mmCIF file of C-alpha atoms in Angstrom:
data_model
loop_
_atom_site.group_PDB
_atom_site.id
_atom_site.type_symbol
_atom_site.label_atom_id
_atom_site.label_comp_id
_atom_site.label_asym_id
_atom_site.label_seq_id
_atom_site.Cartn_x
_atom_site.Cartn_y
_atom_site.Cartn_z
ATOM 1 C CA UNK A 34 3.388 53.161 82.255
ATOM 2 C CA UNK A 35 0.941 53.562 85.150
ATOM 3 C CA UNK A 36 0.695 50.543 87.424
ATOM 4 C CA UNK A 37 -2.621 50.119 89.211
ATOM 5 C CA UNK A 38 -3.928 52.998 87.116
ATOM 6 C CA UNK A 39 -6.986 55.024 87.985
ATOM 7 C CA UNK A 40 -9.484 56.238 85.446
ATOM 8 C CA UNK A 41 -7.938 58.808 83.058
ATOM 9 C CA UNK A 42 -10.205 61.483 84.532
ATOM 10 C CA UNK A 43 -9.111 60.810 88.120
ATOM 11 C CA UNK A 44 -5.450 60.597 87.115
ATOM 12 C CA UNK A 45 -5.692 63.983 85.381
ATOM 13 C CA UNK A 46 -7.393 65.682 88.323
ATOM 14 C CA UNK A 47 -4.886 64.532 90.926
ATOM 15 C CA UNK A 48 -1.659 64.022 89.009
ATOM 16 C CA UNK A 49 0.190 67.079 90.368
ATOM 17 C CA UNK A 50 -0.776 66.234 93.934
ATOM 18 C CA UNK A 51 0.366 62.620 93.470
ATOM 19 C CA UNK A 52 3.695 63.783 92.010
ATOM 20 C CA UNK A 53 4.366 66.009 95.024
ATOM 21 C CA UNK A 54 3.497 63.325 97.584
ATOM 22 C CA UNK A 55 5.489 60.589 95.823
ATOM 23 C CA UNK A 56 8.486 62.918 95.454
ATOM 24 C CA UNK A 57 8.536 63.684 99.193
ATOM 25 C CA UNK A 58 8.226 59.996 100.114
ATOM 26 C CA UNK A 59 10.863 58.876 97.652
ATOM 27 C CA UNK A 60 13.393 61.494 98.666
ATOM 28 C CA UNK A 61 12.957 60.428 102.284
ATOM 29 C CA UNK A 62 13.199 56.685 101.642
ATOM 30 C CA UNK A 63 15.670 56.494 98.764
ATOM 31 C CA UNK A 64 18.483 54.013 99.300
ATOM 32 C CA UNK A 65 21.276 55.504 97.211
ATOM 33 C CA UNK A 66 23.379 52.373 97.717
ATOM 34 C CA UNK A 67 20.951 50.604 95.349
ATOM 35 C CA UNK A 68 22.178 52.663 92.393
ATOM 36 C CA UNK A 69 24.605 50.877 90.064
ATOM 37 C CA UNK A 70 28.114 51.506 91.393
ATOM 38 C CA UNK A 71 29.956 50.625 88.194
ATOM 39 C CA UNK A 72 31.077 52.834 85.326
ATOM 40 C CA UNK A 73 29.027 52.859 82.101
ATOM 41 C CA UNK A 74 29.983 53.810 78.570
ATOM 42 C CA UNK A 75 26.555 55.257 77.738
ATOM 43 C CA UNK A 76 23.021 55.842 78.996
ATOM 44 C CA UNK A 77 19.981 54.763 76.953
ATOM 45 C CA UNK A 78 16.626 56.367 77.759
ATOM 46 C CA UNK A 79 13.143 55.261 76.891
ATOM 47 C CA UNK A 80 10.968 58.339 76.327
ATOM 48 C CA UNK A 81 7.305 58.107 77.396
ATOM 49 C CA UNK A 82 7.094 57.577 81.149
ATOM 50 C CA UNK A 83 10.877 57.730 81.482
ATOM 51 C CA UNK A 84 12.033 61.249 80.576
ATOM 52 C CA UNK A 85 8.596 62.732 79.932
ATOM 53 C CA UNK A 86 5.047 61.989 81.005
ATOM 54 C CA UNK A 87 2.575 61.723 78.122
ATOM 55 C CA UNK A 88 0.124 59.287 79.720
ATOM 56 C CA UNK A 89 -2.866 61.625 79.785
ATOM 57 C CA UNK A 90 -2.562 62.548 76.107
ATOM 58 C CA UNK A 91 -1.795 59.009 74.949
ATOM 59 C CA UNK A 92 -4.683 57.515 76.878
ATOM 60 C CA UNK A 93 -7.121 60.091 75.535
ATOM 61 C CA UNK A 94 -6.230 59.163 71.947
ATOM 62 C CA UNK A 95 -6.203 55.425 72.521
ATOM 63 C CA UNK A 96 -9.386 55.463 74.634
ATOM 64 C CA UNK A 97 -11.259 57.187 71.808
ATOM 65 C CA UNK A 98 -9.953 54.579 69.364
ATOM 66 C CA UNK A 99 -10.892 51.722 71.706
ATOM 67 C CA UNK A 100 -14.452 53.016 72.165
ATOM 68 C CA UNK A 101 -14.817 53.277 68.397
ATOM 69 C CA UNK A 102 -14.008 49.580 68.097
ATOM 70 C CA UNK A 103 -16.151 48.467 71.027
ATOM 71 C CA UNK A 104 -13.269 47.520 73.306
ATOM 72 C CA UNK A 105 -13.243 47.559 77.090
ATOM 73 C CA UNK A 106 -11.304 50.786 77.573
ATOM 74 C CA UNK A 107 -10.190 50.113 81.141
ATOM 75 C CA UNK A 108 -8.838 46.679 80.213
ATOM 76 C CA UNK A 109 -7.271 47.907 76.982
ATOM 77 C CA UNK A 110 -5.353 51.014 78.065
ATOM 78 C CA UNK A 111 -2.696 49.244 80.170
ATOM 79 C CA UNK A 112 -1.668 47.280 77.054
ATOM 80 C CA UNK A 113 -0.613 50.331 75.016
ATOM 81 C CA UNK A 114 2.392 51.473 77.053
ATOM 82 C CA UNK A 115 5.947 50.722 76.045
ATOM 83 C CA UNK A 116 5.168 49.022 72.728
ATOM 84 C CA UNK A 117 4.602 50.172 69.158
ATOM 85 C CA UNK A 118 1.098 51.025 68.041
ATOM 86 C CA UNK A 119 1.228 48.535 65.185
ATOM 87 C CA UNK A 120 1.859 45.705 67.648
ATOM 88 C CA UNK A 121 -0.850 46.938 70.012
ATOM 89 C CA UNK A 122 -3.461 46.849 67.249
ATOM 90 C CA UNK A 123 -2.223 43.766 65.380
ATOM 91 C CA UNK A 124 -2.390 41.496 68.412
ATOM 92 C CA UNK A 125 -6.094 42.308 68.833
ATOM 93 C CA UNK A 126 -6.817 40.601 65.484
ATOM 94 C CA UNK A 127 -9.917 42.708 64.919
ATOM 95 C CA UNK A 128 -11.881 41.451 61.907
ATOM 96 C CA UNK A 129 -11.869 43.699 58.847
ATOM 97 C CA UNK A 130 -9.349 46.124 60.369
ATOM 98 C CA UNK A 131 -6.204 47.338 58.605
ATOM 99 C CA UNK A 132 -3.735 47.795 61.491
ATOM 100 C CA UNK A 133 -1.550 50.222 59.523
ATOM 101 C CA UNK A 134 -4.515 52.464 58.696
ATOM 102 C CA UNK A 135 -5.621 52.393 62.333
ATOM 103 C CA UNK A 136 -2.132 53.256 63.561
ATOM 104 C CA UNK A 137 -2.109 56.296 61.281
ATOM 105 C CA UNK A 138 -5.465 57.367 62.719
ATOM 106 C CA UNK A 139 -4.261 57.082 66.316
ATOM 107 C CA UNK A 140 -0.981 58.814 65.454
ATOM 108 C CA UNK A 141 -2.899 61.763 64.002
ATOM 109 C CA UNK A 142 -4.926 62.027 67.226
ATOM 110 C CA UNK A 143 -1.789 61.845 69.366
ATOM 111 C CA UNK A 144 -0.017 64.466 67.254
ATOM 112 C CA UNK A 145 -2.911 66.860 67.848
ATOM 113 C CA UNK A 146 -2.981 66.403 71.627
ATOM 114 C CA UNK A 147 -0.011 67.569 73.686
ATOM 115 C CA UNK A 148 -2.131 68.430 76.712
ATOM 116 C CA UNK A 149 -0.379 67.409 79.927
ATOM 117 C CA UNK A 150 2.869 66.359 78.222
ATOM 118 C CA UNK A 151 5.680 67.415 80.553
ATOM 119 C CA UNK A 152 9.208 66.470 81.496
ATOM 120 C CA UNK A 153 9.882 64.099 84.381
ATOM 121 C CA UNK A 154 11.295 66.195 87.217
ATOM 122 C CA UNK A 155 15.007 66.845 86.773
ATOM 123 C CA UNK A 156 15.198 65.250 83.316
ATOM 124 C CA UNK A 157 16.099 68.437 81.354
ATOM 125 C CA UNK A 158 19.063 69.208 83.607
ATOM 126 C CA UNK A 159 20.218 65.591 83.793
ATOM 127 C CA UNK A 160 20.141 65.091 80.007
ATOM 128 C CA UNK A 161 21.868 68.422 79.408
ATOM 129 C CA UNK A 162 24.713 67.294 81.650
ATOM 130 C CA UNK A 163 25.544 64.280 79.464
ATOM 131 C CA UNK A 164 28.029 64.294 76.563
ATOM 132 C CA UNK A 165 25.976 64.064 73.374
ATOM 133 C CA UNK A 166 27.877 61.012 72.149
ATOM 134 C CA UNK A 167 27.218 59.106 75.374
ATOM 135 C CA UNK A 168 23.421 58.929 75.433
ATOM 136 C CA UNK A 169 20.479 58.065 73.226
ATOM 137 C CA UNK A 170 16.697 58.001 73.300
ATOM 138 C CA UNK A 171 15.240 54.583 72.481
ATOM 139 C CA UNK A 172 11.467 54.807 72.084
ATOM 140 C CA UNK A 173 8.655 52.762 70.574
ATOM 141 C CA UNK A 174 6.993 55.986 69.418
ATOM 142 C CA UNK A 175 7.160 57.073 65.775
ATOM 143 C CA UNK A 176 9.829 59.701 65.194
ATOM 144 C CA UNK A 177 7.367 62.448 64.281
ATOM 145 C CA UNK A 178 5.402 61.966 67.494
ATOM 146 C CA UNK A 179 8.554 61.603 69.590
ATOM 147 C CA UNK A 180 9.909 64.939 68.355
ATOM 148 C CA UNK A 181 6.566 66.627 68.999
ATOM 149 C CA UNK A 182 6.464 65.349 72.566
ATOM 150 C CA UNK A 183 10.084 66.246 73.290
ATOM 151 C CA UNK A 184 9.365 69.790 72.139
ATOM 152 C CA UNK A 185 6.185 69.955 74.240
ATOM 153 C CA UNK A 186 8.141 68.806 77.294
ATOM 154 C CA UNK A 187 11.050 71.182 76.647
ATOM 155 C CA UNK A 188 13.564 68.358 76.265
ATOM 156 C CA UNK A 189 16.538 68.277 73.883
ATOM 157 C CA UNK A 190 16.648 66.259 70.679
ATOM 158 C CA UNK A 191 19.364 63.639 71.058
ATOM 159 C CA UNK A 192 22.152 63.191 68.575
ATOM 160 C CA UNK A 193 21.387 59.463 68.730
ATOM 161 C CA UNK A 194 17.687 58.707 68.359
ATOM 162 C CA UNK A 195 16.126 55.249 67.922
ATOM 163 C CA UNK A 196 12.384 55.257 67.200
ATOM 164 C CA UNK A 197 9.754 52.681 66.329
ATOM 165 C CA UNK A 198 10.504 52.875 62.606
ATOM 166 C CA UNK A 199 14.154 51.933 63.058
ATOM 167 C CA UNK A 200 13.692 48.278 64.009
ATOM 168 C CA UNK A 201 11.768 45.347 62.634
ATOM 169 C CA UNK A 202 10.866 43.994 66.058
ATOM 170 C CA UNK A 203 9.674 46.370 68.754
ATOM 171 C CA UNK A 204 9.957 46.025 72.529
ATOM 172 C CA UNK A 205 10.053 43.568 74.321
ATOM 173 C CA UNK A 206 12.497 42.415 71.610
ATOM 174 C CA UNK A 207 16.001 43.754 72.353
ATOM 175 C CA UNK A 208 16.592 45.110 68.831
ATOM 176 C CA UNK A 209 16.148 48.798 69.666
ATOM 177 C CA UNK A 210 18.654 48.819 72.518
ATOM 178 C CA UNK A 211 21.163 46.773 70.561
ATOM 179 C CA UNK A 212 20.880 49.240 67.677
ATOM 180 C CA UNK A 213 21.351 52.212 70.009
ATOM 181 C CA UNK A 214 24.511 50.717 71.478
ATOM 182 C CA UNK A 215 25.814 49.971 67.989
ATOM 183 C CA UNK A 216 25.246 53.550 66.837
ATOM 184 C CA UNK A 217 26.989 54.870 69.932
ATOM 185 C CA UNK A 218 29.880 52.504 69.272
ATOM 186 C CA UNK A 219 29.618 50.937 72.720
ATOM 187 C CA UNK A 220 29.030 47.363 73.933
ATOM 188 C CA UNK A 221 25.455 46.941 75.145
ATOM 189 C CA UNK A 222 26.835 45.333 78.319
ATOM 190 C CA UNK A 223 28.433 48.699 79.139
ATOM 191 C CA UNK A 224 25.172 50.617 78.699
ATOM 192 C CA UNK A 225 22.663 51.595 81.384
ATOM 193 C CA UNK A 226 19.015 51.681 80.301
ATOM 194 C CA UNK A 227 16.438 53.948 81.966
ATOM 195 C CA UNK A 228 12.962 52.436 81.515
ATOM 196 C CA UNK A 229 9.497 52.499 83.009
ATOM 197 C CA UNK A 230 7.386 49.896 81.178
ATOM 198 C CA UNK A 231 7.524 46.095 81.517
ATOM 199 C CA UNK A 232 8.015 45.624 77.758
ATOM 200 C CA UNK A 233 10.989 47.979 77.779
ATOM 201 C CA UNK A 234 12.475 46.410 80.879
ATOM 202 C CA UNK A 235 12.286 42.977 79.258
ATOM 203 C CA UNK A 236 13.879 44.372 76.090
ATOM 204 C CA UNK A 237 16.783 45.859 78.035
ATOM 205 C CA UNK A 238 17.289 42.632 79.980
ATOM 206 C CA UNK A 239 17.247 40.584 76.769
ATOM 207 C CA UNK A 240 19.809 42.938 75.234
ATOM 208 C CA UNK A 241 22.162 42.440 78.161
ATOM 209 C CA UNK A 242 22.103 46.004 79.519
ATOM 210 C CA UNK A 243 21.885 47.170 83.111
ATOM 211 C CA UNK A 244 18.573 48.802 84.046
ATOM 212 C CA UNK A 245 17.235 51.567 86.280
ATOM 213 C CA UNK A 246 13.448 51.882 86.598
ATOM 214 C CA UNK A 247 11.851 55.349 86.521
ATOM 215 C CA UNK A 248 8.672 55.266 88.616
ATOM 216 C CA UNK A 249 7.305 58.782 88.062
ATOM 217 C CA UNK A 250 4.337 57.440 86.070
ATOM 218 C CA UNK A 251 3.722 54.415 88.319
ATOM 219 C CA UNK A 252 0.966 54.405 90.899
ATOM 220 C CA UNK A 253 2.392 51.428 92.782
ATOM 221 C CA UNK A 254 5.708 49.549 92.660
ATOM 222 C CA UNK A 255 6.311 46.913 90.014
ATOM 223 C CA UNK A 256 7.962 43.605 90.723
ATOM 224 C CA UNK A 257 11.573 43.999 89.619
ATOM 225 C CA UNK A 258 14.980 43.507 91.114
ATOM 226 C CA UNK A 259 16.334 46.602 89.396
ATOM 227 C CA UNK A 260 17.032 49.848 91.289
ATOM 228 C CA UNK A 261 14.447 52.567 90.801
ATOM 229 C CA UNK A 262 14.158 56.343 90.982
ATOM 230 C CA UNK A 263 11.140 58.608 91.108
ATOM 231 C CA UNK A 264 12.824 61.469 89.277
ATOM 232 C CA UNK A 265 16.177 62.692 88.026
ATOM 233 C CA UNK A 266 16.328 65.286 90.785
ATOM 234 C CA UNK A 267 17.897 62.610 92.985
ATOM 235 C CA UNK A 268 20.708 61.851 90.498
ATOM 236 C CA UNK A 269 23.908 63.311 89.160
ATOM 237 C CA UNK A 270 26.066 61.892 86.365
ATOM 238 C CA UNK A 271 29.794 61.921 87.048
ATOM 239 C CA UNK A 272 31.999 62.173 83.941
ATOM 240 C CA UNK A 273 35.168 60.181 84.408
ATOM 241 C CA UNK A 274 38.513 61.071 82.861
ATOM 242 C CA UNK A 275 38.488 58.022 80.606
ATOM 243 C CA UNK A 276 35.116 59.055 79.194
ATOM 244 C CA UNK A 277 32.814 56.831 81.224
ATOM 245 C CA UNK A 278 29.733 57.785 83.230
ATOM 246 C CA UNK A 279 28.811 56.914 86.776
ATOM 247 C CA UNK A 280 25.593 57.610 88.667
ATOM 248 C CA UNK A 281 25.600 59.242 92.054
ATOM 249 C CA UNK A 282 23.055 60.784 94.420
ATOM 250 C CA UNK A 283 22.433 64.498 94.037
ATOM 251 C CA UNK A 284 23.794 66.653 96.820
#
């Protein structure tokens, strides 16, 4: 989720330059002692903004929908990130609008637009290094769209995959992370969540998990006491003999 976002046009024009500058600054200033020092049973990853960047494509689809309904696009777009589409539309309480029909319309637009969808730096290698029974993707996106974006970004499909259809209550409710931990057979308190959006961070906190914030899609820091990383290039996952995982700085 972009914090202090620019217009979609400006973000698109300068995104690669911003990524390079932020990466240099973060590598120089990173305090590796801020990473969780404990051992975890499993890692749980949000998708959009956390292991891949789909902001440009998502905002194009949602901006078109917002204009159609006479909404203030600049005010509306920050509300779409990290939550399910049905909740985004339902809370607007637009008269005469069927939220489920509108969600299907936006989903169709998002499925047709993979422009700019790409992996967060280092994510493919980091995910590939994890045992398949020790990690999951936990996303608010519908499964069909999630798979399409993972393929566009060149990321693996997880063995354990929680999507927006799998829970009754979406983020910031903790249901999705609790379900992921259950399917992995691990206590949620022994799971580390990688998130980028406020709704997801609140969901992970409510579930009782530890949290690392991924800031690759942020344009300025967010107020949180959790450790943060710009990309997965700065991390390595150590596999312990008893089966646990521990984060460390990349060499």
